[in-house]
Coordinates of C-alpha atoms in Angstrom, one line a residue:
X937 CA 41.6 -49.1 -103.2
X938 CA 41.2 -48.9 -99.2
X939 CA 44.5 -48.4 -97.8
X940 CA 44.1 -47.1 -94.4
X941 CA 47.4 -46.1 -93.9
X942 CA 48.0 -44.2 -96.7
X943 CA 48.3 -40.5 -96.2
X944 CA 46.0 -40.0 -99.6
X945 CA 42.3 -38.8 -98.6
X946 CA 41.0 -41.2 -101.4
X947 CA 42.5 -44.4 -100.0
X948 CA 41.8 -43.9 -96.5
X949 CA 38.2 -42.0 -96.5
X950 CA 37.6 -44.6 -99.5
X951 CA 34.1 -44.3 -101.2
X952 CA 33.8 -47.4 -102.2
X953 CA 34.9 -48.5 -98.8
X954 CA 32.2 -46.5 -97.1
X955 CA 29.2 -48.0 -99.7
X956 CA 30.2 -51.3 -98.9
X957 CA 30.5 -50.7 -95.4
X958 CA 26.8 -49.4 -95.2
X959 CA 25.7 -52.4 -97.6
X960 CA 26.8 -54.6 -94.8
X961 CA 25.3 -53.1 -92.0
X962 CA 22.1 -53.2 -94.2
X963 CA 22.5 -56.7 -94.7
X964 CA 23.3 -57.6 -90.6
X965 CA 21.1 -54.5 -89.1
X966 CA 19.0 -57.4 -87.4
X967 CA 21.3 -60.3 -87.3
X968 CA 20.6 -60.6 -83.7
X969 CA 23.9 -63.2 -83.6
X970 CA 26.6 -60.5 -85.0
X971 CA 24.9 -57.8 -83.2
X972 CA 25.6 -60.1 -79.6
X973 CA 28.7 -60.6 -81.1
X974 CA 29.6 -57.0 -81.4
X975 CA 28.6 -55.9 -78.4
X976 CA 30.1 -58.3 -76.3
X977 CA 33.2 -57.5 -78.4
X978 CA 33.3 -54.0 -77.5
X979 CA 32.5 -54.7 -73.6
X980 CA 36.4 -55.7 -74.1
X981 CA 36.9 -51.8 -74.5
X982 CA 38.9 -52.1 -77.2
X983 CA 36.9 -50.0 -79.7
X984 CA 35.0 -51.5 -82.7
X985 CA 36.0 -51.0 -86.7
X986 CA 34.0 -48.5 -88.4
X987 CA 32.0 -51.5 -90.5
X988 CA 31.2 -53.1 -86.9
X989 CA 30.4 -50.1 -85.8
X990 CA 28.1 -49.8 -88.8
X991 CA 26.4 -52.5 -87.9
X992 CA 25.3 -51.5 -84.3
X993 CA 24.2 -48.0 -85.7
X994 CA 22.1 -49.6 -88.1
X995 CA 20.5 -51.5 -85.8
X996 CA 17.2 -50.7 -85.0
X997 CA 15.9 -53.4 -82.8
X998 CA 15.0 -51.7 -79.1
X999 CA 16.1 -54.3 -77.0
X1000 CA 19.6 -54.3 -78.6
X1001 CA 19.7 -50.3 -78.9
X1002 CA 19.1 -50.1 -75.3
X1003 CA 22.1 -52.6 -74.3
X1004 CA 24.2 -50.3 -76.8
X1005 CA 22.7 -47.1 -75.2
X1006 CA 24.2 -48.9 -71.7
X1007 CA 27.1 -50.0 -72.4
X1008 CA 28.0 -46.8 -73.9
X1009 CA 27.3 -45.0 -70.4
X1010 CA 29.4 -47.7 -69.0
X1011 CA 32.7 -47.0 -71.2
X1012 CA 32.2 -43.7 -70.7
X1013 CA 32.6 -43.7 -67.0
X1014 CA 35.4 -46.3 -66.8
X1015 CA 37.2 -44.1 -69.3
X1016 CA 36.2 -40.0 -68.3
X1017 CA 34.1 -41.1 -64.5
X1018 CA 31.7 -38.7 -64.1
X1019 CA 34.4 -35.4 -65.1
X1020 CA 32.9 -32.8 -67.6
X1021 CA 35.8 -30.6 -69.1
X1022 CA 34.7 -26.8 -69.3
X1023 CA 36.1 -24.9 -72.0
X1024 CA 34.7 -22.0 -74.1
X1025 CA 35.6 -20.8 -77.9
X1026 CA 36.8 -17.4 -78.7
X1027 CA 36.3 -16.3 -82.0
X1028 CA 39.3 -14.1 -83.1
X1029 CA 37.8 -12.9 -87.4
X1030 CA 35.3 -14.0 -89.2
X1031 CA 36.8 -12.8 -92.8
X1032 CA 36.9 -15.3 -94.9
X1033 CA 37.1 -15.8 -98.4
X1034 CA 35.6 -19.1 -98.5
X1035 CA 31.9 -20.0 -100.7
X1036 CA 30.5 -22.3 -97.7
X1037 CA 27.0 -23.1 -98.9
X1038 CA 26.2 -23.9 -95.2
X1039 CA 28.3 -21.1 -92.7
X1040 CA 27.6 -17.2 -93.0
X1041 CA 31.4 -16.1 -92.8
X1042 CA 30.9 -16.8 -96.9
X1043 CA 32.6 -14.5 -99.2
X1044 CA 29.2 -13.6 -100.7
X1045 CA 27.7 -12.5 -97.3
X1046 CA 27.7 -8.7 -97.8
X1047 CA 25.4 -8.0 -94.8
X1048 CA 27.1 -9.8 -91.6
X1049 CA 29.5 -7.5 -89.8
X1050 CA 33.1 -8.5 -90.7
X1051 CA 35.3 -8.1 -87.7
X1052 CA 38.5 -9.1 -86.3
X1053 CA 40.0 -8.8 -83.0
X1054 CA 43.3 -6.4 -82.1
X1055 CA 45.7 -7.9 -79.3
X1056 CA 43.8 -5.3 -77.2
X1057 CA 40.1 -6.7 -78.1
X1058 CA 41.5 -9.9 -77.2
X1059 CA 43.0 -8.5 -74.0
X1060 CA 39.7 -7.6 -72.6
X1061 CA 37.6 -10.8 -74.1
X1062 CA 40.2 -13.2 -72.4
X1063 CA 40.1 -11.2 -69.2
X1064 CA 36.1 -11.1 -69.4
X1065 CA 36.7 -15.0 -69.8
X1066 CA 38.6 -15.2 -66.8
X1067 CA 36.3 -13.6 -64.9
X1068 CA 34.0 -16.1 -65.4
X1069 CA 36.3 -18.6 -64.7
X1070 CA 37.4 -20.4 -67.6
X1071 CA 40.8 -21.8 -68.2
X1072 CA 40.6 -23.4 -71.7
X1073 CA 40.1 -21.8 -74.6
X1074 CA 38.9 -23.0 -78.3
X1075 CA 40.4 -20.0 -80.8
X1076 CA 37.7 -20.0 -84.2
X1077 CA 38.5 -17.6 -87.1
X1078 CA 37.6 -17.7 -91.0
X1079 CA 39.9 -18.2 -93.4
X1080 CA 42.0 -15.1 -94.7
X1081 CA 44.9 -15.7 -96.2
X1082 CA 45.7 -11.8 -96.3
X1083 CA 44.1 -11.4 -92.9
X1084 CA 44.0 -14.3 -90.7
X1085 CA 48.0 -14.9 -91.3
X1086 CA 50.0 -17.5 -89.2
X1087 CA 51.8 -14.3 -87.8
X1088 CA 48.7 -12.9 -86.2
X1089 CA 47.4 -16.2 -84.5
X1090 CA 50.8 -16.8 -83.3
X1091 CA 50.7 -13.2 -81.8
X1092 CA 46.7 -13.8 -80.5
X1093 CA 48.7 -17.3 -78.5
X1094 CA 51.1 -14.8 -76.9
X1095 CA 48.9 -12.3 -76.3
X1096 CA 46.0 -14.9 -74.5
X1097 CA 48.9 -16.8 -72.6
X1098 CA 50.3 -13.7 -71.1
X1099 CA 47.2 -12.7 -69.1
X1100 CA 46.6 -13.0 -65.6
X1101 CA 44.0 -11.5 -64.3
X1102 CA 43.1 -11.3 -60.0
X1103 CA 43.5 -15.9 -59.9
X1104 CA 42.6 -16.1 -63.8
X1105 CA 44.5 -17.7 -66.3
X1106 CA 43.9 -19.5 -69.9
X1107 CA 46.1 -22.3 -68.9
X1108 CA 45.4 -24.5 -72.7
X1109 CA 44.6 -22.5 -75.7
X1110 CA 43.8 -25.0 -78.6
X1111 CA 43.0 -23.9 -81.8
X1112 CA 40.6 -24.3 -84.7
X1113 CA 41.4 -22.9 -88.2
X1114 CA 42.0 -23.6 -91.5
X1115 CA 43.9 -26.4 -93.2
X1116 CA 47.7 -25.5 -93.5
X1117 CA 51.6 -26.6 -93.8
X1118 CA 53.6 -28.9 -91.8
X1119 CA 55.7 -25.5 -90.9
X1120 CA 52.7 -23.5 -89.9
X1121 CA 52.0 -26.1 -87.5
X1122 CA 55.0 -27.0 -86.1
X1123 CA 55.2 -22.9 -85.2
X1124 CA 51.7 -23.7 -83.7
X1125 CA 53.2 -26.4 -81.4
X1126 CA 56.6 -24.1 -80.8
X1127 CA 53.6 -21.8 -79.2
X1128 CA 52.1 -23.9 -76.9
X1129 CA 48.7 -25.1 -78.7
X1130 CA 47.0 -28.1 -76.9
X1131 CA 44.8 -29.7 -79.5
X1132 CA 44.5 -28.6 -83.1
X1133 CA 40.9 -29.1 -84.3
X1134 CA 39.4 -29.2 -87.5
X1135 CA 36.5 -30.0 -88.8
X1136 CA 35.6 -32.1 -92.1
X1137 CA 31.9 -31.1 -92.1
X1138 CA 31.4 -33.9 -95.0
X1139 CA 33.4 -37.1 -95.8
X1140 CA 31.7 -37.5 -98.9
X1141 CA 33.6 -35.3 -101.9
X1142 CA 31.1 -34.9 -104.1
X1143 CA 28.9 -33.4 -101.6
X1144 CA 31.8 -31.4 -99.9
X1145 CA 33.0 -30.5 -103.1
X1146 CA 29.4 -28.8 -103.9
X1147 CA 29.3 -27.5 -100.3
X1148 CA 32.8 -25.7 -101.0
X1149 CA 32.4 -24.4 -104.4
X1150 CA 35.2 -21.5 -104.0
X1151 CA 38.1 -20.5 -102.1
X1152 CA 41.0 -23.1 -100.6
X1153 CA 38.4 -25.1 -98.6
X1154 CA 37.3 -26.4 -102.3
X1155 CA 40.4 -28.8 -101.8
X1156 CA 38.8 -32.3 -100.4
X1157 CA 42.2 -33.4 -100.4
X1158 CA 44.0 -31.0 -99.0
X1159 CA 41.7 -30.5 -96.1
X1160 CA 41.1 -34.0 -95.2
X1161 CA 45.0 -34.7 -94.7
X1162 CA 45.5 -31.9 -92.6
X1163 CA 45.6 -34.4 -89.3
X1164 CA 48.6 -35.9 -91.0
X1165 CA 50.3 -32.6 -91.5
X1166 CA 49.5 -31.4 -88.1
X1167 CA 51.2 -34.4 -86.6
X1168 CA 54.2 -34.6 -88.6
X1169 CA 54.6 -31.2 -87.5
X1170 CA 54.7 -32.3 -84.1
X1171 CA 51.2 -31.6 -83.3
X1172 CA 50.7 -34.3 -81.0
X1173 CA 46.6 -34.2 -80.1
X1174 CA 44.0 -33.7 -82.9
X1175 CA 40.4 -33.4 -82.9
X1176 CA 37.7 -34.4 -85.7
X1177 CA 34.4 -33.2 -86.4
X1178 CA 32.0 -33.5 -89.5
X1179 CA 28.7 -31.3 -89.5
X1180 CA 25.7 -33.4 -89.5
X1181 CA 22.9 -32.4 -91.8
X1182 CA 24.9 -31.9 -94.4
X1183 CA 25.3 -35.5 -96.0
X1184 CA 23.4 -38.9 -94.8
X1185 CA 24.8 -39.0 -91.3
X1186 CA 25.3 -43.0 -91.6
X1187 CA 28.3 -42.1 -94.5
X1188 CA 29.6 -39.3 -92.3
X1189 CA 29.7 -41.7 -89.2
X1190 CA 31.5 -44.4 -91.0
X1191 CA 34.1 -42.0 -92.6
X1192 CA 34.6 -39.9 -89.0
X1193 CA 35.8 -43.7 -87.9
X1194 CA 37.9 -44.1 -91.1
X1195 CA 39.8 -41.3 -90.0
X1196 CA 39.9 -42.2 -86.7
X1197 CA 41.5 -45.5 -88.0
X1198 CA 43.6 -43.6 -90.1
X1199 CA 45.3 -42.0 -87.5
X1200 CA 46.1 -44.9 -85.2
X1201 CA 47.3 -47.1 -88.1
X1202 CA 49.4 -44.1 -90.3
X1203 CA 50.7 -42.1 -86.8
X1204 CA 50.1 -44.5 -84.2
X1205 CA 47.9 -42.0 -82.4
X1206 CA 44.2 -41.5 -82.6
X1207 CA 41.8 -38.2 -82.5
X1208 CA 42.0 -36.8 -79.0
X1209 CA 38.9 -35.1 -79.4
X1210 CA 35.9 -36.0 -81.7
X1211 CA 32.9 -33.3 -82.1
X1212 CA 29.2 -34.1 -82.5
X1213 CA 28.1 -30.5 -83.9
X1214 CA 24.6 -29.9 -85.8
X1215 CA 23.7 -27.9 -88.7
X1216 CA 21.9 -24.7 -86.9
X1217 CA 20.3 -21.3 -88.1
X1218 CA 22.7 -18.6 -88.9
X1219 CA 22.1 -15.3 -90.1
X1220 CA 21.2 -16.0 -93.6
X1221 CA 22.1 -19.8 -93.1
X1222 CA 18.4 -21.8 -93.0
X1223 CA 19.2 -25.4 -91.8
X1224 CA 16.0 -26.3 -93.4
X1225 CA 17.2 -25.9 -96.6
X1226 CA 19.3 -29.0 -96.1
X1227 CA 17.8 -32.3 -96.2
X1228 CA 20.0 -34.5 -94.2
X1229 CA 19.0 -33.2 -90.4
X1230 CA 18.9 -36.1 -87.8
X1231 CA 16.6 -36.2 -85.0
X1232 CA 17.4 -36.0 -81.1
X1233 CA 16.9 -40.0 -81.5
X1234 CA 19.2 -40.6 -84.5
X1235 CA 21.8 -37.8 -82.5
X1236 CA 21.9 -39.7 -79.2
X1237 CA 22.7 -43.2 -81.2
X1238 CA 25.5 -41.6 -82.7
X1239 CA 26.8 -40.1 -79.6
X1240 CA 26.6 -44.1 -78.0
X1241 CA 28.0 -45.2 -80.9
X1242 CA 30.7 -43.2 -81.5
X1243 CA 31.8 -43.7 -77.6
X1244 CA 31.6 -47.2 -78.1
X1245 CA 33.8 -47.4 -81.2
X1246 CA 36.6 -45.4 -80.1
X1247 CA 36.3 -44.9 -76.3
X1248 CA 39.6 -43.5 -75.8
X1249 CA 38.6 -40.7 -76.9
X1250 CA 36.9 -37.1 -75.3
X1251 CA 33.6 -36.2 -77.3
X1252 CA 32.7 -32.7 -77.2
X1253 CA 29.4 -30.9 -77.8
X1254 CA 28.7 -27.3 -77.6
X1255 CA 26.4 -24.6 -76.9
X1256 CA 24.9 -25.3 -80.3
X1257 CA 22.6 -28.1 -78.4
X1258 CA 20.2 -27.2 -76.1
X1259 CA 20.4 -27.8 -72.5
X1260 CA 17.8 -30.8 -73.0
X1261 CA 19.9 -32.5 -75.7
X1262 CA 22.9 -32.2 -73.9
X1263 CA 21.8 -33.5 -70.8
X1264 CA 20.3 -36.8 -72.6
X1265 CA 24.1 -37.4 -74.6
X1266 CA 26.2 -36.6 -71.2
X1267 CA 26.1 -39.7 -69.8
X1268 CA 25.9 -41.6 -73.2
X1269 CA 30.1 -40.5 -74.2
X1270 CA 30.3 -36.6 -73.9
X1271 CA 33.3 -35.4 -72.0
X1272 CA 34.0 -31.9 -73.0
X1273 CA 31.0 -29.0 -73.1
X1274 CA 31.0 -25.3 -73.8
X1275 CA 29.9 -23.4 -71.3
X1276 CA 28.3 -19.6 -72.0
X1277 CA 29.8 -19.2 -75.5
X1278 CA 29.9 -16.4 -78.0
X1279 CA 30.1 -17.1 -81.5
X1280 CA 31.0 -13.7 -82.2
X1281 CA 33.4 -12.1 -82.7
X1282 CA 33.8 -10.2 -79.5
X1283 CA 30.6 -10.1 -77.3
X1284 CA 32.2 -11.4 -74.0
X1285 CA 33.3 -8.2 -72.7
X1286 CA 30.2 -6.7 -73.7
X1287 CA 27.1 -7.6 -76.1
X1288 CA 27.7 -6.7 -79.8
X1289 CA 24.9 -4.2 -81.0
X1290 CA 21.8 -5.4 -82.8
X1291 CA 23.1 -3.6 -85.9
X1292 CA 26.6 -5.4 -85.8
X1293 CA 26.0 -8.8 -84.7
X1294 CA 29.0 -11.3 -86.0
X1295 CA 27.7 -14.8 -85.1
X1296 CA 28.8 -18.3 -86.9
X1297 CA 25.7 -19.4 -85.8
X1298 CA 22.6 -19.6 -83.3
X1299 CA 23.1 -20.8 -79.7
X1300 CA 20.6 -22.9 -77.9
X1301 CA 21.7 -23.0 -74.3
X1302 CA 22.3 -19.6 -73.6
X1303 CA 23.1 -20.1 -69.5
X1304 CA 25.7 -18.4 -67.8
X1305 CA 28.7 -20.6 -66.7
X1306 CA 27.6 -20.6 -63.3
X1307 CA 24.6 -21.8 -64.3
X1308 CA 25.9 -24.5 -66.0
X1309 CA 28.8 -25.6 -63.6
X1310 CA 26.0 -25.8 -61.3
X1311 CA 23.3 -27.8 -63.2
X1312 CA 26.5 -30.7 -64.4
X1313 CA 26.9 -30.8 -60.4
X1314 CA 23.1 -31.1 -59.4
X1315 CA 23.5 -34.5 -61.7
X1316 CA 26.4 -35.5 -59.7
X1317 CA 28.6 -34.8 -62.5
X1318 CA 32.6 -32.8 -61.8
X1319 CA 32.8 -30.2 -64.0
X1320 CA 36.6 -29.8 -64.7
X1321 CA 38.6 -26.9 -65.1
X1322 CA 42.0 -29.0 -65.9
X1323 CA 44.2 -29.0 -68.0
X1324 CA 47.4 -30.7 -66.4
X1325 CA 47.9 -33.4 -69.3
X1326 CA 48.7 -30.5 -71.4
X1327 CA 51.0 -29.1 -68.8
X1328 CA 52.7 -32.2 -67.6
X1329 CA 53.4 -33.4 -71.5
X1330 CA 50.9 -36.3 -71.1
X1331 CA 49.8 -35.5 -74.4
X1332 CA 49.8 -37.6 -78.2
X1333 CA 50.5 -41.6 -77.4
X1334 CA 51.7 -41.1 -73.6
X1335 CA 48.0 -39.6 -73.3
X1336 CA 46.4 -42.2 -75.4
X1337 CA 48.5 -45.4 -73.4
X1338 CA 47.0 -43.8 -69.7
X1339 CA 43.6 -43.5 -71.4
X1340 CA 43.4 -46.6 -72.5
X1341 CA 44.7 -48.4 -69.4
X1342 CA 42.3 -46.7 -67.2
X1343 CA 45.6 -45.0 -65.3
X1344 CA 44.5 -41.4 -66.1
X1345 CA 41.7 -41.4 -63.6
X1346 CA 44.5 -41.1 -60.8
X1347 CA 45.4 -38.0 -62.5
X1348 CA 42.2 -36.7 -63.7
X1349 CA 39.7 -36.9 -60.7
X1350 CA 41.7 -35.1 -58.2
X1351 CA 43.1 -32.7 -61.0
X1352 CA 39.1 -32.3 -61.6
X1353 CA 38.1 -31.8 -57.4
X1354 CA 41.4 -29.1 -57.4
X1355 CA 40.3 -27.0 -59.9
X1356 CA 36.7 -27.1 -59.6
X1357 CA 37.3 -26.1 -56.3
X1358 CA 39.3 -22.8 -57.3
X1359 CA 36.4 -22.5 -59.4
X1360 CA 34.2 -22.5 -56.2
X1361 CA 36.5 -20.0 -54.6
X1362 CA 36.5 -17.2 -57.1
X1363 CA 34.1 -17.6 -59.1
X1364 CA 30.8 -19.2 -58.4
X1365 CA 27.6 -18.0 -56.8
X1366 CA 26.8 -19.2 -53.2
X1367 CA 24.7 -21.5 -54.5
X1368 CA 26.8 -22.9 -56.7
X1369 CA 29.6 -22.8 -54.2
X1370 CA 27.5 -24.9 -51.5
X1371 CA 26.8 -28.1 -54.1
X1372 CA 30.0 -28.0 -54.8
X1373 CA 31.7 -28.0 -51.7
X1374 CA 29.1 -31.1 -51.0
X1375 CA 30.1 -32.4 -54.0
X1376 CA 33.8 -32.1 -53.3
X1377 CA 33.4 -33.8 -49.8
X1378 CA 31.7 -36.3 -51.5
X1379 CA 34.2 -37.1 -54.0
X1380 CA 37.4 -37.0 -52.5
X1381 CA 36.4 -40.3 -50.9
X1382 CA 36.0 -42.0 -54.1
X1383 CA 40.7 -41.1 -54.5
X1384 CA 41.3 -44.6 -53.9
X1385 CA 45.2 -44.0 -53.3
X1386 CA 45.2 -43.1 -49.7
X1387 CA 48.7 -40.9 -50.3
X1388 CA 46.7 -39.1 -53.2
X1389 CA 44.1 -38.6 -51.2
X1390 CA 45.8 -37.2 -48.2
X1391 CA 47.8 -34.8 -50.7
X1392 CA 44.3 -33.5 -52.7
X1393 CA 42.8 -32.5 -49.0
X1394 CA 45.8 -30.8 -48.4
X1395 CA 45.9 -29.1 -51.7
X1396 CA 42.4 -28.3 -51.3
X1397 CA 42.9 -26.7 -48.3
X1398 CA 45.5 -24.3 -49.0
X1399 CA 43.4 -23.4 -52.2
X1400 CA 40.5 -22.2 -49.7
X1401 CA 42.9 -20.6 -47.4
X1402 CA 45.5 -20.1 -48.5
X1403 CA 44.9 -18.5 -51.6
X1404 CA 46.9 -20.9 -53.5
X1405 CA 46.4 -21.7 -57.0
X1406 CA 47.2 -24.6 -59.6
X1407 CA 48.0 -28.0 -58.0
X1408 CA 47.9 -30.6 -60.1
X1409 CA 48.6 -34.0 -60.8

């Protein structure tokens, strides 16, 4: 039976559940009544239940997909304004001892280079990070039970944490690995983690279960209740992800929002983050070979969707996605992108050799992150280098009551102006630095506190010449 607040994967990612749920939205794709309905329901901003949200995705009537298309843009920017958080991933091993039909990190794999970073490699990728100007890290590894052990993340934390480098510093390190226990994450919180993130790639376990064939991912169950670990733990901000192309995107939608439900109704606090990723070429990895791929269409009708249904919540997309794709889903709900990523391990400092290349998979936008920080602010958009929520203990429900009330734009904007402008100082080309100053002088008008606004200028002043650092909100 559906029991959304159980904590068994069966009951609240319920098949049965998810069938009927897609049934209806069949039945009501055109029902031009519910659809008005539904929409006007979630102008309220109070998110939509995954079979409503069913409903709207199924939808294929223009007219109506181009009001859901709107007021997606619309949440977005009374939620996130026009701020785009930076962040990069840093991939630490890629042992693993998983059979993932889909990811070249397999066990079977004999040919990719296996590698993993020593608290030096990781010395000089963070610094090389740094020097790019990047304060938010993503940490990605395989999963090794003999190598990838609790004690060496918790030393890679340390390690990443303690370097400061000229003005850099990784300020929020989250982290992406495997499933665990309730005591390895609560010695992930005790080390300063910001979100933990995992993703499900497939909702549906007889698909996932085929996908996984060997090693500890095999366990549907396991894996999918990870969230509830994490948080009892004391993990308070979690972000979900399934990898579409691998099952019928409509049943992976529906079950992503299950979970989302989940969370709210079993911990009281939803997914902080939610990630959009596509199946993409790697190494021996042809996405062709699957026969669930979405279109650029079908991808940016999730994306509207997705913000629509829970809107509290940032939507990251990556480097996987070309610069053309991402550009179309920014304004539709994305508020976190990657910015000149590696997924190797290593490759920051300096380019892995042809003959020992170590990457998860293919990158589309390739741009540096000057280039990138530059084209976000060509589009009027603030790309953010903040991460005072993290810092300040706004994080779990206290995050998620500000985010739904609107309140963390006071925080957010001028945290965003403050650090793109140390960005500006240290980091960016002259070209960059001139839109952004423009952009800057543009923005600090839009402060609508008069007291915060008097107290950003200042700030922003002693960050040009004062060489001062990290203000915040």
């Amino acid at each position: 039976m559906y029991d959304v607040t159980s904590k068994c994967a069966d009951d609240f990612i319920n098949h049965e559940e998810i069938l009927e749920t897609l049934a209806y939205a069949d039945e009501n794709c055109r029902n031009i009544k519910m659809i008005d309905a539904l929409i006007e329901k979630a102008k309220l901003r109070k998110g939509l239940s995954h079979r409503e949200s069913s409903v709207l995705l199924a939808c294929d009537i223009p007219e109506k997909n181009e009001e859901i298309f709107r007021l997606a843009e619309q949440i977005k920017k009374d939620f996130y304004g026009n701020r785009i958080v930076m962040f990069a991933p840093l991939y630490l091993s890629n042992y693993c001892v998983n059979g993932c039909t889909y990811c070249p990190y397999h066990l079977k794999n004999k040919h990719i280079a296996r590698k993993q970073l020593t608290q030096e490699d990781i010395r000089r990728e963070v610094i090389a990070l740094q020097d790019m100007g990047h304060k938010r890290l993503a940490l990605e590894a395989g999963e090794d039970p003999v190598r990838n052990t609790m004690e060496y993340y918790l030393e890679c934390i340390k390690t990443i944490y303690s370097i400061k480098h000229k003005n850099g510093a990784i300020r929020r390190v989250n982290i992406n690995i495997a499933a665990t226990t309730v005591d390895n994450y609560r010695l992930l919180k005790e080390a300063g983690i910001g979100t933990y993130i995992l993703f499900q790639e497939t909702y549906h376990k007889e698909s996932y279960l085929a996908l996984h064939p060997t090693g500890p991912k095999h366990d549907y169950n396991y894996h999918t209740e990870a969230m509830d670990r994490a948080m009892e733990g004391g993990i308070d901000d979690v972000g979900l992800g399934v990898l579409f192309g691998l099952d019928k995107y409509r049943y992976e939608f529906a079950g992503l929002l299950m979970h989302a439900e989940h969370l709210e109704a079993a911990v009281g606090v939803g997914p902080h983050t939610i990630s959009v990723p596509r199946l993409k070429r790697a190494d021996d990895i042809d996405p062709d070979q699957f026969d669930n791929g979405i279109d650029d269409d079908i991808f940016a009708k999730l994306v509207a969707c997705i913000r629509i249904s829970v809107p509290y919540t940032g939507m990251i997309i990556s480097t996987r996605e070309s610069q053309k794709t991402r550009e179309r889903v920014l304004h539709l709900g994305i508020s976190q992108i990657s910015g000149a990523s590696r997924t190797s391990v290593g490759g920051y400092c300096e380019p892995e050799p042809e003959d020992e290349k170590s990457e998860q998979f293919d990158v589309s936008d390739t741009r540096t992150l000057d280039e990138v920080v530059r084209w976000l602010m060509e589009m009027d958009y603030i790309p953010s280098f903040c991460t005072a929520c993290y810092r300040e203990g706004r994080t779990g429900d206290r995050f998620m009551s500000l985010c739904k009330s609107g309140q963390i734009q006071n925080c957010c904007h001028p945290n965003a102006l403050m650090t793109l402008k140390e960005y500006l100082m240290d980091y960016a080309s002259p070209a960059t630095k001139a839109i952004g100053d423009k952009l800057i002088e543009r923005e600090v008008l839009n402060v609508p506190n008069p007291k915060a606004r008097a107290v950003v200028l200042e700030n922003l002043r002693l960050i040009e010449q004062d060489n001062r650092r990290d203000f915040r909100f």
